[in-house]
mmCIF file of C-alpha atoms and ligand atoms in Angstrom:
data_model
loop_
_atom_site.group_PDB
_atom_site.id
_atom_site.type_symbol
_atom_site.label_atom_id
_atom_site.label_comp_id
_atom_site.label_asym_id
_atom_site.label_seq_id
_atom_site.Cartn_x
_atom_site.Cartn_y
_atom_site.Cartn_z
ATOM 1 C CA MET A 217 5.134 26.632 -1.915
ATOM 2 C CA THR A 218 6.936 23.415 -2.293
ATOM 3 C CA GLU A 219 5.379 20.896 -4.742
ATOM 4 C CA LYS A 220 3.105 17.840 -3.765
ATOM 5 C CA LEU A 221 4.425 14.283 -3.859
ATOM 6 C CA ARG A 222 3.008 12.895 -6.914
ATOM 7 C CA VAL A 223 1.370 9.534 -6.226
ATOM 8 C CA GLY A 224 0.229 6.420 -8.100
ATOM 9 C CA VAL A 225 -1.805 3.557 -6.127
ATOM 10 C CA LEU A 226 -2.098 0.057 -7.509
ATOM 11 C CA ALA A 227 -5.357 -1.626 -6.195
ATOM 12 C CA SER A 228 -7.045 -4.786 -6.921
ATOM 13 C CA GLY A 229 -10.194 -4.171 -4.766
ATOM 14 C CA GLY A 230 -12.133 -2.015 -2.545
ATOM 15 C CA GLY A 231 -9.852 0.595 -2.305
ATOM 16 C CA THR A 232 -10.517 1.808 1.007
ATOM 17 C CA ASN A 233 -7.091 2.442 1.823
ATOM 18 C CA LEU A 234 -6.819 4.518 -1.633
ATOM 19 C CA GLN A 235 -9.602 6.573 0.004
ATOM 20 C CA ALA A 236 -7.781 6.767 3.319
ATOM 21 C CA ILE A 237 -4.579 8.060 1.252
ATOM 22 C CA ILE A 238 -7.010 10.649 -0.973
ATOM 23 C CA ASP A 239 -8.783 11.852 2.308
ATOM 24 C CA ALA A 240 -5.685 12.697 3.973
ATOM 25 C CA SER A 241 -4.184 14.441 0.785
ATOM 26 C CA GLU A 242 -7.778 16.412 0.538
ATOM 27 C CA ALA A 243 -7.635 17.403 4.206
ATOM 28 C CA GLY A 244 -4.238 18.696 3.664
ATOM 29 C CA GLU A 245 -2.654 16.198 6.071
ATOM 30 C CA ILE A 246 0.011 14.989 3.907
ATOM 31 C CA SER A 247 2.007 16.811 1.265
ATOM 32 C CA ALA A 248 0.739 14.329 -1.339
ATOM 33 C CA GLU A 249 -1.812 14.052 -4.190
ATOM 34 C CA VAL A 250 -2.803 10.765 -5.849
ATOM 35 C CA VAL A 251 -2.348 11.578 -9.340
ATOM 36 C CA VAL A 252 -3.062 8.251 -11.102
ATOM 37 C CA VAL A 253 -4.789 4.737 -9.917
ATOM 38 C CA ILE A 254 -3.793 1.666 -11.696
ATOM 39 C CA SER A 255 -6.134 -1.432 -11.101
ATOM 40 C CA ASP A 256 -5.545 -5.161 -12.863
ATOM 41 C CA CYS A 257 -9.623 -5.689 -12.471
ATOM 42 C CA ASP A 258 -12.038 -3.823 -14.422
ATOM 43 C CA ASP A 259 -14.565 -4.118 -11.523
ATOM 44 C CA ALA A 260 -12.427 -2.599 -8.716
ATOM 45 C CA HIS A 261 -14.115 -0.107 -6.666
ATOM 46 C CA ALA A 262 -10.811 1.632 -6.463
ATOM 47 C CA LEU A 263 -11.408 2.775 -9.795
ATOM 48 C CA VAL A 264 -14.647 3.922 -9.271
ATOM 49 C CA ARG A 265 -13.158 6.217 -6.376
ATOM 50 C CA ALA A 266 -10.637 7.488 -8.396
ATOM 51 C CA ALA A 267 -13.107 8.466 -11.099
ATOM 52 C CA LYS A 268 -14.979 10.337 -8.355
ATOM 53 C CA PHE A 269 -11.952 12.361 -7.931
ATOM 54 C CA ARG A 270 -11.092 13.017 -11.157
ATOM 55 C CA ILE A 271 -7.776 10.815 -10.659
ATOM 56 C CA ALA A 272 -6.785 9.294 -13.973
ATOM 57 C CA ASN A 273 -7.237 5.679 -13.493
ATOM 58 C CA PHE A 274 -6.545 2.638 -15.840
ATOM 59 C CA CYS A 275 -7.382 -1.106 -15.963
ATOM 60 C CA TYR A 276 -4.433 -3.385 -17.052
ATOM 61 C CA GLN A 277 -5.634 -6.897 -16.991
ATOM 62 C CA PRO A 278 -3.298 -9.463 -17.301
ATOM 63 C CA LYS A 279 -5.162 -11.316 -19.932
ATOM 64 C CA GLU A 280 -4.492 -8.668 -22.338
ATOM 65 C CA PHE A 281 -0.837 -8.836 -21.979
ATOM 66 C CA GLU A 282 1.113 -11.287 -23.846
ATOM 67 C CA THR A 283 4.003 -11.476 -20.878
ATOM 68 C CA ARG A 284 4.151 -10.517 -17.491
ATOM 69 C CA ASP A 285 7.022 -8.038 -18.864
ATOM 70 C CA ASP A 286 4.448 -6.488 -21.189
ATOM 71 C CA LEU A 287 2.306 -5.740 -18.011
ATOM 72 C CA ASN A 288 5.015 -4.453 -16.075
ATOM 73 C CA HIS A 289 6.296 -2.359 -18.968
ATOM 74 C CA GLN A 290 2.810 -0.871 -19.305
ATOM 75 C CA ILE A 291 2.256 -0.027 -15.791
ATOM 76 C CA ARG A 292 6.168 1.677 -15.630
ATOM 77 C CA GLU A 293 5.154 3.923 -18.965
ATOM 78 C CA THR A 294 1.868 5.108 -16.880
ATOM 79 C CA LEU A 295 3.708 6.008 -13.662
ATOM 80 C CA ASP A 296 6.231 7.580 -15.701
ATOM 81 C CA VAL A 297 3.700 9.368 -18.074
ATOM 82 C CA HIS A 298 2.413 10.753 -14.860
ATOM 83 C CA ASN A 299 5.223 11.849 -13.206
ATOM 84 C CA VAL A 300 4.858 9.540 -10.136
ATOM 85 C CA GLY A 301 7.024 10.169 -7.268
ATOM 86 C CA LEU A 302 6.038 7.491 -5.076
ATOM 87 C CA VAL A 303 4.089 4.293 -5.834
ATOM 88 C CA VAL A 304 1.654 2.865 -3.301
ATOM 89 C CA MET A 305 0.399 -0.777 -3.611
ATOM 90 C CA ALA A 306 -3.073 -0.597 -1.720
ATOM 91 C CA GLY A 307 -4.286 -4.282 -2.073
ATOM 92 C CA TYR A 308 -2.727 -4.935 -5.360
ATOM 93 C CA MET A 309 -3.181 -8.645 -6.028
ATOM 94 C CA ARG A 310 -0.109 -9.232 -8.179
ATOM 95 C CA LEU A 311 3.881 -8.855 -7.819
ATOM 96 C CA LEU A 312 5.448 -6.001 -9.432
ATOM 97 C CA GLY A 313 8.326 -7.085 -11.870
ATOM 98 C CA ARG A 314 11.653 -5.825 -11.799
ATOM 99 C CA GLU A 315 10.898 -3.044 -14.321
ATOM 100 C CA VAL A 316 8.801 -0.932 -11.949
ATOM 101 C CA LEU A 317 11.105 -1.739 -9.219
ATOM 102 C CA SER A 318 14.033 -0.773 -10.582
ATOM 103 C CA ALA A 319 12.493 2.190 -11.998
ATOM 104 C CA TYR A 320 10.993 3.101 -8.710
ATOM 105 C CA GLU A 321 13.695 1.475 -6.238
ATOM 106 C CA ASN A 322 12.995 2.261 -2.721
ATOM 107 C CA ARG A 323 9.672 4.324 -4.093
ATOM 108 C CA VAL A 324 6.985 1.406 -3.855
ATOM 109 C CA LEU A 325 5.324 0.968 -0.713
ATOM 110 C CA ASN A 326 2.990 -2.162 0.246
ATOM 111 C CA ILE A 327 0.907 -2.804 3.070
ATOM 112 C CA HIS A 328 0.043 -6.105 4.245
ATOM 113 C CA PRO A 329 -2.747 -7.028 6.957
ATOM 114 C CA ALA A 330 -0.587 -9.493 9.218
ATOM 115 C CA LEU A 331 2.502 -9.008 11.430
ATOM 116 C CA LEU A 332 5.273 -10.144 8.862
ATOM 117 C CA PRO A 333 7.298 -12.169 8.348
ATOM 118 C CA SER A 334 4.215 -14.372 9.444
ATOM 119 C CA PHE A 335 1.323 -15.021 7.116
ATOM 120 C CA PRO A 336 2.038 -13.407 3.858
ATOM 121 C CA GLY A 337 0.111 -13.987 0.732
ATOM 122 C CA ALA A 338 -3.289 -13.222 -0.229
ATOM 123 C CA HIS A 339 -5.095 -14.513 2.642
ATOM 124 C CA GLY A 340 -2.976 -13.232 5.716
ATOM 125 C CA VAL A 341 -6.182 -12.309 8.274
ATOM 126 C CA ARG A 342 -7.822 -15.677 7.574
ATOM 127 C CA ASP A 343 -4.498 -17.769 8.092
ATOM 128 C CA ALA A 344 -3.787 -15.709 11.234
ATOM 129 C CA LEU A 345 -7.041 -16.646 12.536
ATOM 130 C CA ASP A 346 -6.816 -20.166 11.602
ATOM 131 C CA TYR A 347 -3.318 -20.437 13.136
ATOM 132 C CA GLY A 348 -5.079 -19.359 16.353
ATOM 133 C CA VAL A 349 -3.037 -16.268 17.289
ATOM 134 C CA LYS A 350 -3.958 -14.006 20.053
ATOM 135 C CA VAL A 351 -2.452 -10.987 18.420
ATOM 136 C CA ALA A 352 -2.647 -9.969 14.846
ATOM 137 C CA GLY A 353 -1.969 -6.615 12.887
ATOM 138 C CA LEU A 354 -0.382 -4.831 9.877
ATOM 139 C CA THR A 355 3.054 -4.048 8.115
ATOM 140 C CA VAL A 356 3.740 -1.364 5.714
ATOM 141 C CA HIS A 357 6.902 -1.938 4.203
ATOM 142 C CA PHE A 358 8.980 -1.041 0.979
ATOM 143 C CA ALA A 359 7.962 -3.737 -1.999
ATOM 144 C CA SER A 360 10.738 -5.776 -3.100
ATOM 145 C CA GLU A 361 10.420 -8.806 -5.799
ATOM 146 C CA GLU A 362 8.691 -11.262 -3.219
ATOM 147 C CA PHE A 363 5.298 -11.303 -1.947
ATOM 148 C CA ASP A 364 4.778 -8.999 0.893
ATOM 149 C CA GLU A 365 8.538 -8.771 1.844
ATOM 150 C CA GLY A 366 11.172 -5.911 2.110
ATOM 151 C CA PRO A 367 12.313 -3.557 4.757
ATOM 152 C CA VAL A 368 9.525 -2.627 7.306
ATOM 153 C CA ILE A 369 8.350 0.888 7.823
ATOM 154 C CA PHE A 370 5.416 0.414 10.218
ATOM 155 C CA GLN A 371 3.733 -2.602 12.151
ATOM 156 C CA GLU A 372 0.852 -2.610 14.809
ATOM 157 C CA ALA A 373 -0.790 -5.236 16.776
ATOM 158 C CA VAL A 374 -4.249 -5.616 17.248
ATOM 159 C CA PRO A 375 -5.869 -8.355 19.187
ATOM 160 C CA VAL A 376 -7.665 -11.201 18.367
ATOM 161 C CA TYR A 377 -10.797 -12.266 19.955
ATOM 162 C CA ASP A 378 -12.770 -15.633 20.505
ATOM 163 C CA ASP A 379 -15.376 -14.607 18.653
ATOM 164 C CA ASP A 380 -13.871 -12.840 15.743
ATOM 165 C CA THR A 381 -14.522 -13.911 12.321
ATOM 166 C CA GLU A 382 -12.232 -13.060 9.258
ATOM 167 C CA GLU A 383 -14.389 -9.940 8.697
ATOM 168 C CA THR A 384 -14.322 -8.606 12.306
ATOM 169 C CA LEU A 385 -10.849 -8.796 12.563
ATOM 170 C CA HIS A 386 -9.932 -7.314 9.012
ATOM 171 C CA ASN A 387 -12.034 -4.369 9.922
ATOM 172 C CA ARG A 388 -10.410 -3.915 13.001
ATOM 173 C CA ILE A 389 -7.067 -4.090 11.119
ATOM 174 C CA HIS A 390 -8.460 -1.889 8.244
ATOM 175 C CA GLU A 391 -8.977 0.986 10.801
ATOM 176 C CA LEU A 392 -5.306 1.030 11.609
ATOM 177 C CA GLU A 393 -4.415 0.607 8.110
ATOM 178 C CA TYR A 394 -6.101 3.674 7.399
ATOM 179 C CA ARG A 395 -4.153 5.885 9.967
ATOM 180 C CA LEU A 396 -0.547 4.102 8.963
ATOM 181 C CA TYR A 397 -0.735 3.980 5.087
ATOM 182 C CA PRO A 398 -1.265 7.816 5.081
ATOM 183 C CA LEU A 399 1.109 8.250 7.797
ATOM 184 C CA ALA A 400 3.806 6.121 5.754
ATOM 185 C CA VAL A 401 3.200 8.429 2.864
ATOM 186 C CA LYS A 402 3.239 11.744 4.802
ATOM 187 C CA TYR A 403 6.832 10.830 6.318
ATOM 188 C CA TYR A 404 8.025 9.583 2.814
ATOM 189 C CA ALA A 405 6.779 12.733 1.319
ATOM 190 C CA LEU A 406 8.968 14.560 4.315
ATOM 191 C CA GLY A 407 11.865 12.542 3.718
ATOM 192 C CA ARG A 408 11.830 11.059 6.788
ATOM 193 C CA LEU A 409 12.189 7.220 5.618
ATOM 194 C CA LYS A 410 15.609 6.311 5.197
ATOM 195 C CA VAL A 411 16.482 2.728 4.114
ATOM 196 C CA GLU A 412 19.402 0.954 5.330
ATOM 197 C CA GLY A 413 19.406 -2.337 3.827
ATOM 198 C CA ARG A 414 16.836 -4.380 5.746
ATOM 199 C CA LYS A 415 16.228 -1.632 7.747
ATOM 200 C CA VAL A 416 13.939 1.978 7.580
ATOM 201 C CA ARG A 417 15.118 4.506 10.006
ATOM 202 C CA ILE A 418 12.378 7.055 10.561
ATOM 203 C CA GLN A 419 14.066 10.043 11.035
ATOM 204 C CA GLY A 420 13.292 12.817 13.450
ATOM 205 C CA ASP A 421 10.934 12.343 16.296
ATOM 206 C CA TRP A 422 8.421 9.722 16.318
ATOM 207 C CA ASP A 423 5.519 9.918 18.653
ATOM 208 C CA ARG A 424 3.556 6.468 18.235
ATOM 209 C CA LYS A 425 0.784 8.124 19.760
ATOM 210 C CA THR A 426 -0.010 9.697 16.479
ATOM 211 C CA VAL A 427 0.046 6.738 15.043
ATOM 212 C CA VAL A 428 -2.194 4.576 17.408
ATOM 213 C CA LYS A 429 -5.060 5.891 19.432
HETATM 214 C C1 GRF B 610 -6.111 -4.360 2.862
HETATM 215 O O1 GRF B 610 -6.136 -4.768 4.146
HETATM 216 C C2 GRF B 610 -4.416 -4.450 2.805
HETATM 217 O O2 GRF B 610 -3.804 -4.543 3.637
HETATM 218 C C3 GRF B 610 -4.548 -5.700 1.671
HETATM 219 O O3 GRF B 610 -5.345 -5.680 1.339
HETATM 220 C C4 GRF B 610 -6.484 -5.113 1.499
HETATM 221 C C5 GRF B 610 -6.794 -3.696 0.613
HETATM 222 O O4 GRF B 610 -8.228 -3.320 1.025
HETATM 223 N N1 GRF B 610 -3.118 -5.870 1.259
HETATM 224 P P1 GRF B 610 -8.758 -2.003 0.523
HETATM 225 O O5 GRF B 610 -8.643 -2.423 -1.094
HETATM 226 O O6 GRF B 610 -7.955 -1.031 0.671
HETATM 227 O O7 GRF B 610 -10.071 -1.481 0.641
#
């Protein structure tokens, strides 16, 4: 049996995307396992989810570190110690520093609840709604040193309805996220994501119906 891809997840909040990846892995849908979860908030529910599945979990709050570099160094060490092959940012509300990004070059994924490059930042859903767009969506991409930037792996759109609130729209986006993020991990584990400059070429047949119901 080939070894499963060892995944390290960074999360600041509820961790529902983390849960989707854990579930896909437990169900044997992806050849990957979450081996460590790192958060920057001690009350992140993502940490509770990790503990429930006996996944090693750590909270590194920026205030505990003298500099951002020190924080990044700690994150890198923890990922290294757990022999992580892929880093997944799942609602991690901070930029990763160069040390982690270079050590894990083209091995860090991020997900953003908007169709990038529109509406980057902490309030992508709210900003899109306030702008009055008719179509919103999500982006899964390789992370870079800029917020919500880097080669795009998947994007999918969802409609925006007149009576949408930030919550209803985000829920619609979340449903898609729970399919696309595990799928990105799956494809990465299978070696199907080839980065060529800004482009990600998905190797082999890619049936979009498996992505969007
Ligand atoms: C997701 O919508 C993701 O796109 C964004 O932050 C949210 C995290 O949600 N980056 P959760 O913590 O996975 O529930």
